[in-house]
XYZ file of C-alpha atoms in Angstrom:
177
model
C -18.846 170.167 142.559
C -19.291 170.774 146.182
C -16.544 171.161 148.604
C -16.648 169.222 152.020
C -18.163 171.984 153.953
C -20.949 172.622 151.406
C -21.639 168.805 151.238
C -21.954 168.619 154.973
C -24.200 171.602 155.083
C -26.410 170.113 152.468
C -26.561 166.779 154.252
C -27.305 168.522 157.615
C -30.218 170.392 155.772
C -31.601 167.188 154.201
C -31.676 165.374 157.590
C -33.344 168.602 159.090
C -35.921 168.452 156.298
C -37.009 164.996 157.433
C -37.007 166.013 161.024
C -39.202 169.073 160.338
C -41.711 166.921 158.476
C -42.315 163.460 159.614
C -42.471 164.023 163.350
C -44.633 167.167 162.786
C -47.273 164.849 161.362
C -47.335 162.712 164.579
C -46.616 165.495 167.066
C -49.462 167.604 165.469
C -51.703 164.599 165.880
C -50.957 164.433 169.619
C -51.854 168.055 169.874
C -55.143 167.564 168.082
C -56.349 165.322 170.840
C -56.648 168.426 173.064
C -56.515 171.530 170.848
C -58.209 172.577 167.643
C -56.012 175.210 166.247
C -52.677 174.407 167.826
C -51.736 171.507 165.289
C -52.259 173.846 162.451
C -50.048 176.542 163.895
C -47.275 174.052 164.824
C -47.441 172.598 161.364
C -47.255 176.146 159.733
C -44.203 176.911 161.885
C -42.487 173.731 160.969
C -43.292 174.326 157.255
C -41.626 177.638 157.720
C -38.496 175.984 159.076
C -38.752 173.431 156.114
C -38.797 176.421 153.706
C -35.744 177.888 155.393
C -33.764 174.708 155.336
C -34.654 173.870 151.779
C -33.586 177.237 150.360
C -30.302 177.419 148.665
C -28.411 179.319 146.040
C -28.811 176.909 143.065
C -31.596 174.815 141.909
C -29.648 171.645 142.009
C -28.774 171.890 145.733
C -32.495 172.313 146.361
C -33.369 169.151 144.548
C -30.426 167.415 146.212
C -31.668 168.327 149.826
C -35.027 167.285 149.013
C -34.043 164.071 147.295
C -31.747 163.159 150.315
C -34.536 164.025 152.701
C -36.902 161.267 151.145
C -35.001 158.239 152.380
C -34.342 159.819 155.679
C -38.043 160.529 156.036
C -38.811 157.008 155.256
C -36.565 155.896 158.099
C -38.284 158.404 160.379
C -41.707 157.102 159.321
C -40.646 153.598 160.024
C -39.577 154.500 163.573
C -43.057 155.948 164.292
C -44.798 153.059 162.578
C -42.643 150.260 164.404
C -43.123 151.924 167.829
C -46.957 152.311 167.250
C -46.477 156.055 168.331
C -49.854 157.176 167.240
C -51.881 154.572 169.062
C -49.698 154.824 172.127
C -49.936 158.488 172.157
C -53.708 158.331 171.874
C -53.913 155.908 174.793
C -51.480 157.965 176.847
C -54.009 160.891 176.451
C -57.179 158.975 176.857
C -56.227 155.996 179.120
C -57.838 152.623 178.029
C -59.162 154.161 174.786
C -57.927 151.573 172.122
C -57.874 152.497 168.515
C -58.582 156.002 166.772
C -62.266 156.607 166.259
C -63.760 157.254 162.925
C -64.168 161.000 163.816
C -60.560 161.121 164.786
C -59.559 159.455 161.599
C -61.653 161.978 159.501
C -59.960 164.832 161.657
C -56.604 163.395 160.969
C -57.245 163.199 157.253
C -58.127 166.994 157.303
C -54.704 167.701 159.219
C -53.005 165.579 156.841
C -54.317 167.522 154.000
C -53.280 170.877 155.539
C -49.799 169.172 156.290
C -49.241 168.153 152.619
C -50.243 171.918 151.568
C -47.867 173.502 154.027
C -45.001 171.111 152.902
C -45.538 171.280 149.347
C -45.500 175.105 149.196
C -41.901 175.635 150.156
C -40.696 172.779 147.756
C -42.756 174.306 144.993
C -41.845 177.800 145.628
C -38.196 176.828 145.912
C -38.009 174.992 142.735
C -40.444 177.126 140.593
C -39.525 180.582 141.967
C -35.787 180.461 142.297
C -34.208 183.930 142.375
C -30.405 184.385 142.631
C -29.066 184.934 146.033
C -26.110 187.108 146.327
C -23.028 185.640 147.916
C -23.513 187.855 150.902
C -27.066 186.947 151.404
C -26.359 183.302 150.849
C -23.699 183.384 153.749
C -26.269 184.821 155.915
C -28.717 182.313 154.834
C -26.334 179.459 155.626
C -25.424 180.866 159.064
C -29.092 181.119 160.021
C -29.786 177.589 158.785
C -26.778 176.380 160.863
C -27.997 178.086 163.970
C -31.711 177.671 163.792
C -31.908 174.362 162.078
C -30.025 172.066 164.588
C -31.295 173.692 167.615
C -35.100 173.168 166.496
C -34.130 169.768 165.139
C -32.479 168.665 168.477
C -35.602 169.919 170.351
C -37.990 168.063 168.050
C -36.120 164.854 168.457
C -35.926 165.252 172.260
C -39.640 166.069 172.624
C -40.442 163.033 170.305
C -38.439 160.608 172.384
C -39.466 162.119 175.719
C -43.102 161.628 174.831
C -42.475 158.128 173.487
C -40.983 157.157 176.802
C -44.287 158.408 178.699
C -46.666 156.406 176.471
C -47.961 153.002 177.622
C -46.518 149.920 176.035
C -48.331 148.504 173.026
C -49.056 145.185 174.680
C -50.621 146.908 177.722
C -53.198 148.493 175.258
C -53.869 145.315 173.161
C -53.508 142.213 175.154
C -51.927 139.653 172.731
C -52.493 136.160 173.594
Protein backbone atom coordinates (compact mmCIF):
# COMPACT_ATOMS: atom_id res chain seq x y z
CA UNK A 1 0.00 0.00 0.00
CA UNK A 2 1.22 3.50 -0.80
CA UNK A 3 1.70 6.10 1.89
CA UNK A 4 0.16 9.56 1.52
CA UNK A 5 3.32 11.11 0.03
CA UNK A 6 3.68 8.35 -2.55
CA UNK A 7 -0.01 8.58 -3.45
CA UNK A 8 0.22 12.35 -4.01
CA UNK A 9 3.35 11.85 -6.10
CA UNK A 10 1.59 9.22 -8.22
CA UNK A 11 -1.47 11.46 -8.70
CA UNK A 12 0.71 14.43 -9.67
CA UNK A 13 2.60 12.33 -12.20
CA UNK A 14 -0.69 11.03 -13.60
CA UNK A 15 -2.08 14.52 -14.13
CA UNK A 16 1.20 15.61 -15.71
CA UNK A 17 1.05 12.64 -18.09
CA UNK A 18 -2.23 14.04 -19.38
CA UNK A 19 -0.86 17.59 -19.53
CA UNK A 20 2.17 16.40 -21.49
CA UNK A 21 0.07 14.51 -24.01
CA UNK A 22 -3.27 16.14 -24.90
CA UNK A 23 -2.17 19.80 -25.20
CA UNK A 24 0.86 18.64 -27.20
CA UNK A 25 -1.44 17.39 -29.91
CA UNK A 26 -3.11 20.78 -30.25
CA UNK A 27 -0.09 23.02 -29.64
CA UNK A 28 1.90 20.97 -32.15
CA UNK A 29 -0.90 21.49 -34.65
CA UNK A 30 -0.65 25.25 -34.15
CA UNK A 31 3.10 25.08 -34.75
CA UNK A 32 2.55 23.03 -37.91
CA UNK A 33 0.70 25.94 -39.52
CA UNK A 34 3.99 27.84 -39.70
CA UNK A 35 6.79 25.28 -39.33
CA UNK A 36 7.50 21.84 -40.74
CA UNK A 37 9.91 20.25 -38.25
CA UNK A 38 9.18 22.16 -35.04
CA UNK A 39 5.96 20.26 -34.17
CA UNK A 40 7.84 16.94 -34.30
CA UNK A 41 10.67 18.28 -32.14
CA UNK A 42 8.15 19.62 -29.64
CA UNK A 43 6.25 16.34 -29.65
CA UNK A 44 9.47 14.36 -29.10
CA UNK A 45 10.51 16.59 -26.19
CA UNK A 46 7.12 16.26 -24.55
CA UNK A 47 7.26 12.48 -25.06
CA UNK A 48 10.61 12.44 -23.24
CA UNK A 49 9.00 14.31 -20.35
CA UNK A 50 6.12 11.84 -20.50
CA UNK A 51 8.63 9.01 -20.20
CA UNK A 52 10.26 10.74 -17.24
CA UNK A 53 6.92 11.13 -15.46
CA UNK A 54 5.68 7.58 -16.07
CA UNK A 55 8.88 5.93 -14.84
CA UNK A 56 8.59 4.36 -11.40
CA UNK A 57 10.19 1.76 -9.18
CA UNK A 58 7.35 -0.75 -9.59
CA UNK A 59 5.30 -1.98 -12.51
CA UNK A 60 2.05 -1.46 -10.60
CA UNK A 61 2.81 2.25 -10.09
CA UNK A 62 3.50 2.66 -13.81
CA UNK A 63 0.13 1.12 -14.65
CA UNK A 64 -1.63 3.19 -11.98
CA UNK A 65 -0.09 6.41 -13.32
CA UNK A 66 -1.10 5.55 -16.86
CA UNK A 67 -4.57 4.42 -15.81
CA UNK A 68 -5.29 7.60 -13.85
CA UNK A 69 -4.00 9.74 -16.70
CA UNK A 70 -6.63 8.36 -19.11
CA UNK A 71 -9.71 10.05 -17.57
CA UNK A 72 -7.70 13.24 -16.99
CA UNK A 73 -6.66 13.16 -20.66
CA UNK A 74 -10.30 12.74 -21.64
CA UNK A 75 -11.26 15.81 -19.59
CA UNK A 76 -8.48 17.83 -21.20
CA UNK A 77 -9.56 16.67 -24.64
CA UNK A 78 -13.12 17.79 -23.86
CA UNK A 79 -11.79 21.25 -23.01
CA UNK A 80 -10.09 21.51 -26.40
CA UNK A 81 -13.15 20.11 -28.16
CA UNK A 82 -15.69 22.33 -26.40
CA UNK A 83 -13.63 25.50 -26.95
CA UNK A 84 -13.13 24.68 -30.67
CA UNK A 85 -9.43 25.19 -29.98
CA UNK A 86 -8.09 23.85 -33.29
CA UNK A 87 -10.48 25.79 -35.57
CA UNK A 88 -10.03 28.99 -33.60
CA UNK A 89 -6.23 28.55 -33.67
CA UNK A 90 -6.29 28.06 -37.43
CA UNK A 91 -8.34 31.22 -37.85
CA UNK A 92 -6.08 33.12 -35.49
CA UNK A 93 -3.09 32.35 -37.70
CA UNK A 94 -4.90 32.63 -41.04
CA UNK A 95 -7.58 35.26 -40.47
CA UNK A 96 -10.90 34.43 -42.11
CA UNK A 97 -9.76 30.97 -43.19
CA UNK A 98 -12.66 28.82 -42.01
CA UNK A 99 -12.12 25.07 -41.62
CA UNK A 100 -8.93 23.06 -42.14
CA UNK A 101 -8.22 22.09 -45.75
CA UNK A 102 -7.89 18.50 -46.98
CA UNK A 103 -4.11 18.95 -47.18
CA UNK A 104 -4.06 20.27 -43.64
CA UNK A 105 -6.09 17.29 -42.52
CA UNK A 106 -3.64 14.90 -44.19
CA UNK A 107 -0.69 16.67 -42.56
CA UNK A 108 -2.50 16.43 -39.22
CA UNK A 109 -2.94 12.66 -39.70
CA UNK A 110 0.81 12.33 -40.32
CA UNK A 111 1.53 14.36 -37.19
CA UNK A 112 -1.01 12.28 -35.24
CA UNK A 113 0.79 9.10 -36.32
CA UNK A 114 4.12 10.46 -35.10
CA UNK A 115 2.43 11.61 -31.89
CA UNK A 116 1.09 8.10 -31.24
CA UNK A 117 4.50 6.52 -31.82
CA UNK A 118 6.27 9.07 -29.60
CA UNK A 119 3.83 8.48 -26.74
CA UNK A 120 3.42 4.72 -27.12
CA UNK A 121 7.16 4.09 -26.82
CA UNK A 122 7.58 5.36 -23.23
CA UNK A 123 4.58 3.36 -22.05
CA UNK A 124 5.71 0.19 -23.81
CA UNK A 125 9.30 0.56 -22.65
CA UNK A 126 8.20 1.27 -19.08
CA UNK A 127 5.90 -1.73 -18.98
CA UNK A 128 7.96 -4.22 -21.02
CA UNK A 129 11.43 -3.23 -19.89
CA UNK A 130 11.09 -2.61 -16.17
CA UNK A 131 14.38 -2.85 -14.44
CA UNK A 132 14.75 -2.45 -10.71
CA UNK A 133 15.56 1.06 -9.60
CA UNK A 134 17.76 1.24 -6.55
CA UNK A 135 16.34 3.24 -3.66
CA UNK A 136 18.92 6.01 -4.11
CA UNK A 137 18.22 6.29 -7.84
CA UNK A 138 14.46 6.23 -7.27
CA UNK A 139 14.74 9.12 -4.81
CA UNK A 140 16.71 11.09 -7.42
CA UNK A 141 14.09 10.23 -10.03
CA UNK A 142 11.29 11.40 -7.74
CA UNK A 143 13.09 14.68 -7.05
CA UNK A 144 13.61 15.21 -10.78
CA UNK A 145 9.95 14.41 -11.44
CA UNK A 146 8.87 16.85 -8.72
CA UNK A 147 11.13 19.64 -10.00
CA UNK A 148 10.83 19.39 -13.77
CA UNK A 149 7.29 18.02 -14.16
CA UNK A 150 5.24 20.72 -12.43
CA UNK A 151 7.37 23.54 -13.91
CA UNK A 152 6.87 22.32 -17.47
CA UNK A 153 3.23 21.38 -16.78
CA UNK A 154 2.39 24.87 -15.52
CA UNK A 155 4.14 26.36 -18.54
CA UNK A 156 2.13 24.18 -20.95
CA UNK A 157 -1.13 25.12 -19.23
CA UNK A 158 -0.23 28.82 -19.22
CA UNK A 159 0.70 28.82 -22.91
CA UNK A 160 -2.47 26.90 -23.79
CA UNK A 161 -4.71 29.34 -21.92
CA UNK A 162 -2.81 32.40 -23.16
CA UNK A 163 -3.16 31.30 -26.78
CA UNK A 164 -6.82 30.44 -26.30
CA UNK A 165 -7.46 33.97 -25.00
CA UNK A 166 -5.96 35.35 -28.24
CA UNK A 167 -8.05 33.26 -30.62
CA UNK A 168 -11.10 34.73 -32.34
CA UNK A 169 -14.46 33.62 -31.02
CA UNK A 170 -16.10 30.70 -32.74
CA UNK A 171 -19.17 32.78 -33.59
CA UNK A 172 -17.00 35.38 -35.36
CA UNK A 173 -15.60 32.61 -37.60
CA UNK A 174 -18.90 30.91 -38.44
CA UNK A 175 -21.92 33.17 -38.39
CA UNK A 176 -24.71 31.20 -36.81
CA UNK A 177 -28.15 32.37 -37.69
